[in-house]
Amino acid sequence: MLAEIRELEDEKSALSARQSVEFDLVQRREQAAAGVPAAELGAGVAAQIALARRESPAKGGRLLGLAKALVTEMPRTLAALEAGQVNEWRATLLVKETAALSAADRAAVDEELAADTGTFDGAGDRAIIAAARAAAYRRDPRTVTQRAAHAATERTVSLRPAPDTMCYLTALLPVSAGVAVHAALTRDADSARAAGDPRTRGQLKADALVERITGTPGGITGIEIQLVMTDRTLLRGDAEPARLPGYGIVPAGWTRKLLTGAQPEAGPDSGALSGTEAGPDTGGRTRARRDTEPWTGTEAESRTGTEAGPGAGPEAGPPTGTGADLTLWLRRLYTAPGTGELVAMDSRARLFPPGLRRFITARDDTCRTPYCDAPIRHLDHIIPWHSGGPTTATNGAGLCEACNHTKETPGWTVRPRPGPRHTLQVTTPTGHTYHSTAPPLPGTPLTGTPLTGTPPTGTPRTGPALPGMPLADQPLPGIPRSGTSWPATATPKSGVADTRRHRRKLRHEAKALKLARCHRSRAAKSAAKPAA
């Protein structure tokens, strides 16, 4: 069985490389015959390969580049791949380290290393990288030096999710800058440890990095952090996890701690986090506001952070004073009870207005191209505006920049399709079709069946209120007050009529709760008046 696994793996890698190059040639010939300019030949080929292999478009481009290099310029490495002397990853390393060379020099390095002769038997990845890099230096030192000088222009910072509500903040820097940053953080950590700080050296370096970049010990400054969660999670202590755009799913308890001002897993010197106000006239209370939008259903989105920056927009509210003076905003995003689909918003404008942009971004979360989970950079008309496509939520989709450009190449078509949630169909120039469905919002199962009825066993019916805002004073529509029974489990009818009935019911409940609060306030004032 092991021998068969290895044989299949060797054959798969080599055959995939040859097939990818052949497909690229066929597509280029067809595009040339269709009158595509020479500079644009090959556009969209990598994306088609990625869809066929169920990979992201970025990974598809790397796979096609690897295939071209192996088939056309590095035959010895391809032979080693077929024979099992190297695997696909190590072949990728050889191609990557010779990318700056000309085709002739790359072929010479391929001949010199000759992986199929056993050059790399028992060698690790670092040994292969060192050998390929040294051979490339010897062949063309000037090009390699120029490449190193140009590499500084590619410096960047990226963010990747990590398990347990953590993340990887990665900086690609010139080696001198990177070493200087690490040395400074290490020096500060060693000084703090010598002064008796109980945190580990790694924790101290991480906390120092956050404080130096943001300017505050807690790390939360004038930015916007969006949390999408159900009203039950926010106000009733439900265990349904929330969604943090740009990161993914986060636990319900962690989310409530974040919103109530307690920094989860924070160091001893951490400052106030979003949701609390440390100003002298607030007493540590939370400033909150419900931002009503013309949407209906049962989902709630909370936005935390200061919104006093220059790009905060008209909804930013009053400016905040210090780094600890933060504002909590609640925006109610309601979903249809039958499917969990956000109710549509329409616009006659050519560009998506801010409210509709927030709506589509909250619905799609990441790029809607199948297998691509890159951040949303463009709000795209699925049916183009110049072809009569309206500016609506149904005809809008969040895409990354690369996928939006690929969609506009000849032969690609995208159309909305019916589904339990927002669905679109992608058709490639070869006629293959792929479907993409918007991810379920928190509280909505994958099948689209609504979560109604009795809460899970062991789940408390009431949760901690936000500081300074009693639970009785936070009546979001559709949330029973403490002591009120949950609605019986039922399968709501689908359609517009049911959605309208649901909206009326929510409005009536909100009015009833508001009247009850007014009566309690009047009664309290009457009781407080001195007797005549």
XYZ file of C-alpha atoms in Angstrom:
532
model
C 0.000 0.000 0.000
C 2.831 2.422 0.796
C 4.520 1.678 -2.524
C 1.258 2.319 -4.347
C 0.757 5.649 -2.520
C 4.238 6.786 -3.530
C 3.803 5.669 -7.152
C 0.464 7.441 -7.503
C 1.874 10.615 -5.942
C 4.843 10.651 -8.357
C 2.639 10.091 -11.390
C 0.091 12.659 -10.285
C 2.589 15.494 -9.870
C 4.335 14.999 -13.194
C 1.154 14.384 -15.208
C -0.490 17.453 -13.691
C 2.475 19.603 -14.724
C 2.423 18.355 -18.327
C -1.355 18.680 -18.573
C -1.316 22.243 -17.210
C 1.255 23.356 -19.794
C -0.721 21.738 -22.607
C -3.933 23.399 -21.437
C -2.173 26.772 -21.295
C -0.983 26.378 -24.897
C -4.471 25.431 -26.127
C -6.060 28.384 -24.350
C -3.484 30.798 -25.733
C -4.115 29.576 -29.289
C -7.877 29.984 -28.848
C -7.461 33.464 -27.389
C -5.159 34.511 -30.240
C -7.686 33.252 -32.775
C -10.404 35.275 -31.014
C -8.343 38.477 -31.415
C -7.089 38.856 -27.857
C -4.043 41.195 -27.738
C -0.695 39.442 -27.356
C -0.033 41.076 -23.980
C -3.253 39.549 -22.595
C -2.804 36.000 -23.862
C -3.091 33.452 -21.081
C -5.329 35.594 -18.872
C -7.628 33.459 -16.749
C -5.817 30.179 -17.455
C -4.389 29.895 -13.951
C -7.822 30.596 -12.453
C -9.357 27.767 -14.495
C -6.639 25.367 -13.346
C -7.264 26.440 -9.748
C -11.005 25.737 -10.031
C -10.344 22.312 -11.575
C -7.953 21.440 -8.742
C -10.198 23.017 -6.052
C -7.458 25.482 -5.174
C -7.432 29.243 -4.695
C -6.631 31.395 -7.767
C -3.301 32.411 -6.204
C -2.335 28.766 -5.726
C -3.425 28.040 -9.309
C -1.014 30.686 -10.601
C 1.867 29.181 -8.639
C 1.044 25.673 -9.898
C 0.949 26.848 -13.516
C 4.269 28.672 -13.114
C 5.800 25.544 -11.611
C 4.506 23.403 -14.456
C 5.879 25.741 -17.136
C 9.322 25.887 -15.542
C 9.561 22.107 -15.133
C 8.316 21.163 -18.604
C 10.081 23.824 -20.683
C 13.286 24.682 -18.752
C 14.074 22.047 -16.093
C 13.678 18.581 -17.663
C 16.047 16.881 -15.184
C 13.974 18.061 -12.215
C 10.800 16.903 -14.001
C 12.389 13.500 -14.578
C 13.313 13.342 -10.893
C 9.730 14.182 -10.018
C 8.436 11.372 -12.219
C 10.968 8.906 -10.833
C 10.250 9.836 -7.211
C 13.657 11.358 -6.395
C 11.972 14.641 -5.370
C 8.394 15.492 -4.454
C 6.290 18.372 -5.741
C 7.245 20.699 -2.887
C 10.990 20.232 -3.361
C 10.626 20.690 -7.093
C 8.844 23.947 -6.251
C 11.839 25.024 -4.139
C 14.234 24.399 -7.034
C 12.045 26.398 -9.407
C 11.659 29.246 -6.915
C 15.394 29.647 -6.274
C 16.173 29.821 -10.018
C 13.303 32.161 -10.943
C 15.590 35.157 -11.588
C 17.748 33.309 -14.129
C 17.328 33.237 -17.863
C 15.988 30.083 -19.496
C 19.498 29.010 -20.528
C 20.996 29.587 -17.067
C 18.087 27.809 -15.385
C 18.600 24.807 -17.665
C 22.317 24.832 -16.784
C 21.537 24.842 -13.040
C 19.062 22.025 -13.611
C 21.795 20.011 -15.360
C 24.350 20.792 -12.642
C 22.155 19.686 -9.767
C 20.618 16.730 -11.625
C 18.234 15.651 -8.892
C 17.435 12.425 -10.752
C 20.992 11.200 -10.184
C 20.546 11.151 -6.421
C 22.001 14.584 -5.659
C 19.381 15.259 -3.001
C 18.993 11.789 -1.492
C 18.397 12.302 2.223
C 18.758 16.096 1.958
C 16.352 18.406 3.755
C 14.586 21.446 2.392
C 17.281 23.839 3.598
C 20.019 21.828 1.904
C 18.118 21.897 -1.393
C 17.536 25.652 -1.121
C 21.206 26.294 -0.326
C 22.422 24.183 -3.256
C 20.044 25.817 -5.759
C 20.852 29.302 -4.480
C 24.609 28.746 -4.703
C 24.319 27.390 -8.255
C 22.207 30.413 -9.255
C 24.797 32.815 -7.771
C 27.560 31.184 -9.776
C 25.646 31.348 -13.047
C 24.449 34.958 -12.915
C 25.648 36.913 -9.862
C 24.632 40.286 -11.292
C 20.987 39.310 -11.828
C 20.777 37.727 -8.405
C 22.212 40.872 -6.798
C 19.763 43.082 -8.685
C 16.939 40.842 -7.575
C 18.024 41.201 -3.956
C 18.022 44.996 -4.309
C 14.569 44.934 -5.876
C 13.209 42.633 -3.153
C 13.120 45.543 -0.698
C 10.279 47.075 -2.732
C 8.141 44.004 -1.930
C 8.151 44.588 1.827
C 4.712 44.169 3.344
C 2.741 43.110 6.420
C 0.095 40.366 6.360
C -2.320 38.757 8.791
C -3.315 35.074 8.993
C -5.691 33.365 11.414
C -4.290 30.981 14.023
C -6.151 28.570 16.324
C -7.795 29.670 19.598
C -8.612 33.278 18.611
C -4.964 34.030 17.826
C -3.380 35.269 14.601
C -0.035 35.525 12.826
C 1.070 39.098 12.069
C 3.875 38.657 9.543
C 6.212 41.355 8.274
C 8.369 40.859 5.174
C 11.293 43.263 5.717
C 14.856 43.784 4.523
C 17.123 41.686 6.690
C 18.740 44.694 8.383
C 15.372 46.165 9.382
C 14.033 42.811 10.540
C 17.054 42.091 12.708
C 16.886 45.593 14.214
C 13.186 45.218 15.105
C 13.730 41.818 16.710
C 16.785 43.045 18.632
C 14.867 46.036 20.025
C 11.965 43.861 21.163
C 14.345 41.355 22.722
C 16.230 44.096 24.566
C 13.001 45.495 26.031
C 11.815 42.027 27.032
C 15.107 41.252 28.788
C 14.941 44.571 30.667
C 11.384 43.906 31.809
C 12.276 40.399 32.923
C 15.223 41.721 34.898
C 12.875 44.193 36.602
C 10.664 41.328 37.781
C 7.908 41.256 35.164
C 6.231 37.810 35.430
C 5.427 37.540 31.726
C 7.524 35.283 29.515
C 10.037 36.733 27.080
C 7.777 35.891 24.146
C 4.771 37.567 25.771
C 6.802 40.680 26.546
C 8.025 40.979 22.961
C 4.504 40.546 21.594
C 3.019 43.099 24.005
C 5.806 45.597 23.254
C 5.201 45.207 19.525
C 1.480 45.912 19.901
C 2.037 48.883 22.209
C 4.663 50.501 19.968
C 2.571 50.169 16.824
C -0.816 51.190 18.246
C 0.422 53.636 20.848
C -1.724 52.160 23.636
C -1.023 49.283 26.046
C -4.245 47.460 25.138
C -3.561 47.764 21.446
C -7.005 49.076 20.427
C -6.914 52.594 18.996
C -8.943 54.549 16.448
C -9.906 51.598 14.306
C -13.069 49.630 13.616
C -13.429 45.994 14.664
C -16.581 44.349 13.336
C -18.127 41.386 15.140
C -21.091 39.587 13.581
C -23.107 37.630 16.135
C -26.645 36.672 17.036
C -28.658 38.724 19.496
C -28.840 35.624 21.692
C -25.048 35.488 21.917
C -24.791 39.197 22.703
C -27.519 39.557 25.338
C -28.622 36.108 26.494
C -25.372 34.227 27.052
C -25.958 31.827 24.127
C -23.081 29.606 22.986
C -23.480 30.330 19.239
C -20.028 31.539 18.053
C -19.506 34.899 16.377
C -17.610 35.885 13.220
C -14.778 38.400 13.112
C -14.233 39.658 9.522
C -10.671 39.103 8.407
C -10.171 36.335 10.967
C -13.052 33.852 11.097
C -15.087 32.175 13.844
C -14.506 33.183 17.484
C -16.090 31.723 20.666
C -19.159 33.361 22.183
C -17.636 33.814 25.651
C -14.500 35.413 24.231
C -16.664 37.814 22.237
C -18.697 38.918 25.256
C -15.520 39.562 27.235
C -14.223 41.703 24.391
C -17.425 43.762 24.242
C -17.681 44.276 28.002
C -14.177 45.674 28.261
C -12.335 42.643 29.667
C -9.441 41.803 27.353
C -9.359 38.007 26.840
C -6.055 36.420 27.821
C -4.466 39.850 28.327
C -1.196 40.612 30.021
C -1.102 42.289 33.445
C -0.353 45.717 32.001
C -3.065 45.702 29.364
C -5.267 48.743 29.193
C -8.948 49.117 28.552
C -10.374 47.391 25.529
C -13.253 48.290 23.287
C -16.579 48.686 24.989
C -15.376 50.632 28.068
C -14.870 54.281 28.681
C -12.296 55.404 31.187
C -13.076 59.094 31.033
C -13.584 60.934 34.310
C -17.302 61.473 33.744
C -18.225 57.973 32.626
C -17.333 55.789 35.571
C -16.158 52.997 33.319
C -19.529 52.743 31.614
C -20.088 51.729 28.015
C -21.295 54.283 25.557
C -23.650 52.444 23.226
C -25.964 53.261 20.432
C -28.221 51.112 18.321
C -27.792 52.037 14.694
C -31.036 51.090 12.972
C -30.874 50.088 9.303
C -33.821 49.217 7.014
C -33.072 45.494 7.164
C -35.211 42.763 8.723
C -34.647 39.425 10.474
C -32.842 38.214 13.570
C -29.103 38.821 13.212
C -27.208 41.499 15.126
C -23.845 42.983 14.232
C -21.791 44.831 16.808
C -19.009 47.201 15.912
C -16.444 48.136 18.492
C -13.619 50.613 18.527
C -13.189 54.330 18.236
C -14.657 55.815 15.121
C -13.289 59.331 15.324
C -10.673 58.963 12.619
C -10.788 60.980 9.419
C -12.309 58.052 7.532
C -14.965 57.217 10.087
C -17.771 58.716 8.040
C -21.044 60.323 9.141
C -21.939 57.498 11.502
C -18.821 57.837 13.575
C -20.579 59.787 16.321
C -18.820 62.226 18.594
C -15.040 62.187 18.618
C -13.349 60.340 21.430
C -10.713 61.941 23.611
C -8.101 59.447 24.753
C -7.035 56.003 23.634
C -9.101 54.469 26.460
C -12.241 56.428 25.536
C -13.814 53.915 23.189
C -17.261 53.622 21.702
C -19.448 50.578 21.204
C -21.932 50.617 18.339
C -24.665 48.076 17.678
C -26.086 47.766 14.187
C -29.001 45.397 13.781
C -28.704 43.249 10.657
C -31.834 41.163 10.348
C -32.165 37.934 8.380
C -35.116 36.178 6.804
C -36.404 33.539 9.266
C -36.552 30.709 6.746
C -33.036 30.740 5.309
C -30.858 33.141 7.288
C -30.454 35.288 4.150
C -29.958 39.003 4.741
C -32.839 40.987 3.244
C -31.820 42.858 0.114
C -31.131 46.575 -0.236
C -31.419 48.312 -3.597
C -29.832 51.426 -5.072
C -30.092 53.266 -8.356
C -26.508 54.487 -8.149
C -23.705 53.156 -10.329
C -21.467 52.588 -7.293
C -22.564 50.653 -4.231
C -23.506 53.134 -1.461
C -21.904 52.715 1.982
C -24.874 50.948 3.558
C -25.123 48.413 0.750
C -21.359 47.900 0.775
C -21.479 47.036 4.487
C -24.425 44.754 3.803
C -22.644 42.754 1.067
C -19.365 42.636 2.996
C -21.119 41.240 6.080
C -22.923 38.665 3.935
C -19.965 37.440 1.837
C -17.148 37.754 4.430
C -14.416 36.807 1.892
C -14.008 36.667 -1.897
C -16.947 34.830 -3.456
C -14.932 32.991 -6.106
C -15.064 29.254 -5.310
C -12.066 28.080 -3.221
C -10.777 31.661 -2.818
C -10.877 33.086 0.691
C -8.897 36.268 0.048
C -10.136 39.515 1.662
C -12.794 41.464 -0.215
C -11.279 44.384 -2.126
C -13.898 45.113 -4.815
C -17.711 45.256 -4.729
C -18.656 43.831 -8.121
C -21.833 43.865 -10.220
C -22.393 40.165 -11.032
C -24.268 41.184 -14.179
C -22.215 44.210 -15.320
C -23.743 47.667 -15.031
C -23.162 48.328 -18.728
C -25.212 45.184 -19.490
C -28.171 46.348 -17.428
C -27.145 44.846 -14.102
C -28.750 46.722 -11.186
C -26.976 47.940 -8.050
C -28.667 45.516 -5.650
C -27.585 43.043 -3.001
C -28.678 40.170 -5.276
C -26.521 41.458 -8.139
C -23.587 42.381 -5.886
C -20.693 40.199 -4.779
C -17.533 40.811 -2.825
C -14.393 39.826 -4.751
C -10.652 40.131 -4.306
C -8.851 42.278 -6.852
C -7.403 39.362 -8.844
C -10.726 37.516 -9.154
C -12.528 40.669 -10.233
C -10.033 41.197 -13.070
C -10.252 37.510 -14.065
C -14.043 37.729 -14.266
C -13.727 40.456 -16.920
C -11.578 38.370 -19.300
C -13.275 36.978 -22.444
C -15.253 33.771 -21.983
C -15.989 34.176 -18.271
C -19.600 34.671 -17.172
C -21.117 34.954 -13.697
C -24.851 34.886 -12.980
C -26.972 34.886 -9.803
C -28.759 31.615 -9.109
C -31.527 30.671 -6.661
C -30.416 29.013 -3.449
C -30.974 28.898 0.292
C -28.619 31.863 0.576
C -27.126 34.209 -2.004
C -25.747 31.947 -4.755
C -23.878 32.680 -7.961
C -22.689 30.497 -10.837
C -19.272 30.914 -12.452
C -18.820 29.632 -16.011
C -15.271 29.411 -17.405
C -14.292 29.752 -21.095
C -14.288 25.935 -21.433
C -17.938 25.736 -20.332
C -17.270 24.301 -16.873
C -19.538 25.686 -14.159
C -18.891 26.231 -10.456
C -21.245 27.502 -7.758
C -20.571 29.765 -4.805
C -22.982 30.217 -1.878
C -22.631 32.958 0.723
C -21.349 31.569 4.041
C -23.943 31.117 6.804
C -24.132 33.920 9.306
C -23.746 33.051 12.995
C -26.857 31.248 14.225
C -27.704 29.857 10.789
C -26.918 26.171 10.095
C -25.364 25.116 6.807
C -28.714 23.795 5.565
C -30.341 27.186 5.956
C -32.819 25.921 8.567
C -33.515 28.676 11.114
C -32.431 28.293 14.710
C -35.632 28.822 16.683
C -37.222 27.357 19.774
C -35.692 26.202 23.020
C -32.057 27.166 23.613
C -29.474 24.373 23.988
C -29.416 22.400 27.211
C -27.359 24.105 29.869
C -27.418 27.461 28.076
C -28.515 30.280 30.413
C -31.529 32.237 29.248
C -29.983 35.523 30.319
C -26.440 36.748 29.899
C -24.337 39.572 31.290
C -25.470 43.015 30.273
C -23.019 45.522 28.882
C -21.579 47.844 31.573
C -23.888 50.793 32.262
C -26.715 49.275 30.166
C -29.117 47.054 32.110
C -30.519 44.170 30.132
C -34.022 45.616 30.533
C -32.883 48.778 28.775
C -31.402 46.945 25.759
C -34.486 45.527 23.997
C -33.478 44.511 20.514
C -36.505 43.413 18.444
C -37.183 39.709 18.658
C -35.387 39.202 22.001
C -37.719 38.197 24.885
C -37.063 39.934 28.195
C -35.763 37.973 31.150
C -38.401 35.506 32.268
C -40.213 35.464 28.947
C -40.448 32.051 27.354
C -38.812 31.333 24.020
C -41.080 30.753 21.055
C -42.039 27.191 20.296
C -40.051 25.434 17.620
C -41.687 25.854 14.253
C -40.676 25.846 10.643
C -41.474 29.316 9.279
C -42.989 29.677 5.884
C -40.708 31.022 3.231
C -41.448 33.930 0.979
C -42.032 37.640 1.096
C -45.316 37.396 3.026
C -43.675 35.528 5.890
C -40.830 38.029 5.996
C -43.304 40.916 6.228
C -45.239 39.205 9.046
C -41.971 38.652 10.871
C -41.061 42.315 10.497
C -44.466 43.431 11.849
C -44.093 41.097 14.814
C -40.661 42.532 15.606
C -41.976 46.101 15.417
C -44.889 45.288 17.742
C -42.542 43.661 20.269
C -40.192 46.631 20.141
C -43.079 49.076 20.710
C -44.422 47.015 23.620
C -41.016 46.918 25.271
C -40.543 50.657 24.757
C -43.952 51.444 26.310
C -43.194 49.180 29.272
C -39.906 50.965 29.849
C -41.653 54.368 29.725
C -44.278 53.228 32.266
C -41.549 52.000 34.624
C -39.692 55.297 34.281
C -42.829 57.335 35.061
C -43.641 55.145 38.039
C -40.132 55.572 39.389
C -40.323 59.357 39.031
C -43.712 59.466 40.769
C -42.407 57.396 43.677
C -39.397 59.682 44.013
C -41.483 62.886 44.374
C -41.799 64.129 47.990
C -45.252 64.055 49.570
C -47.143 67.377 49.535
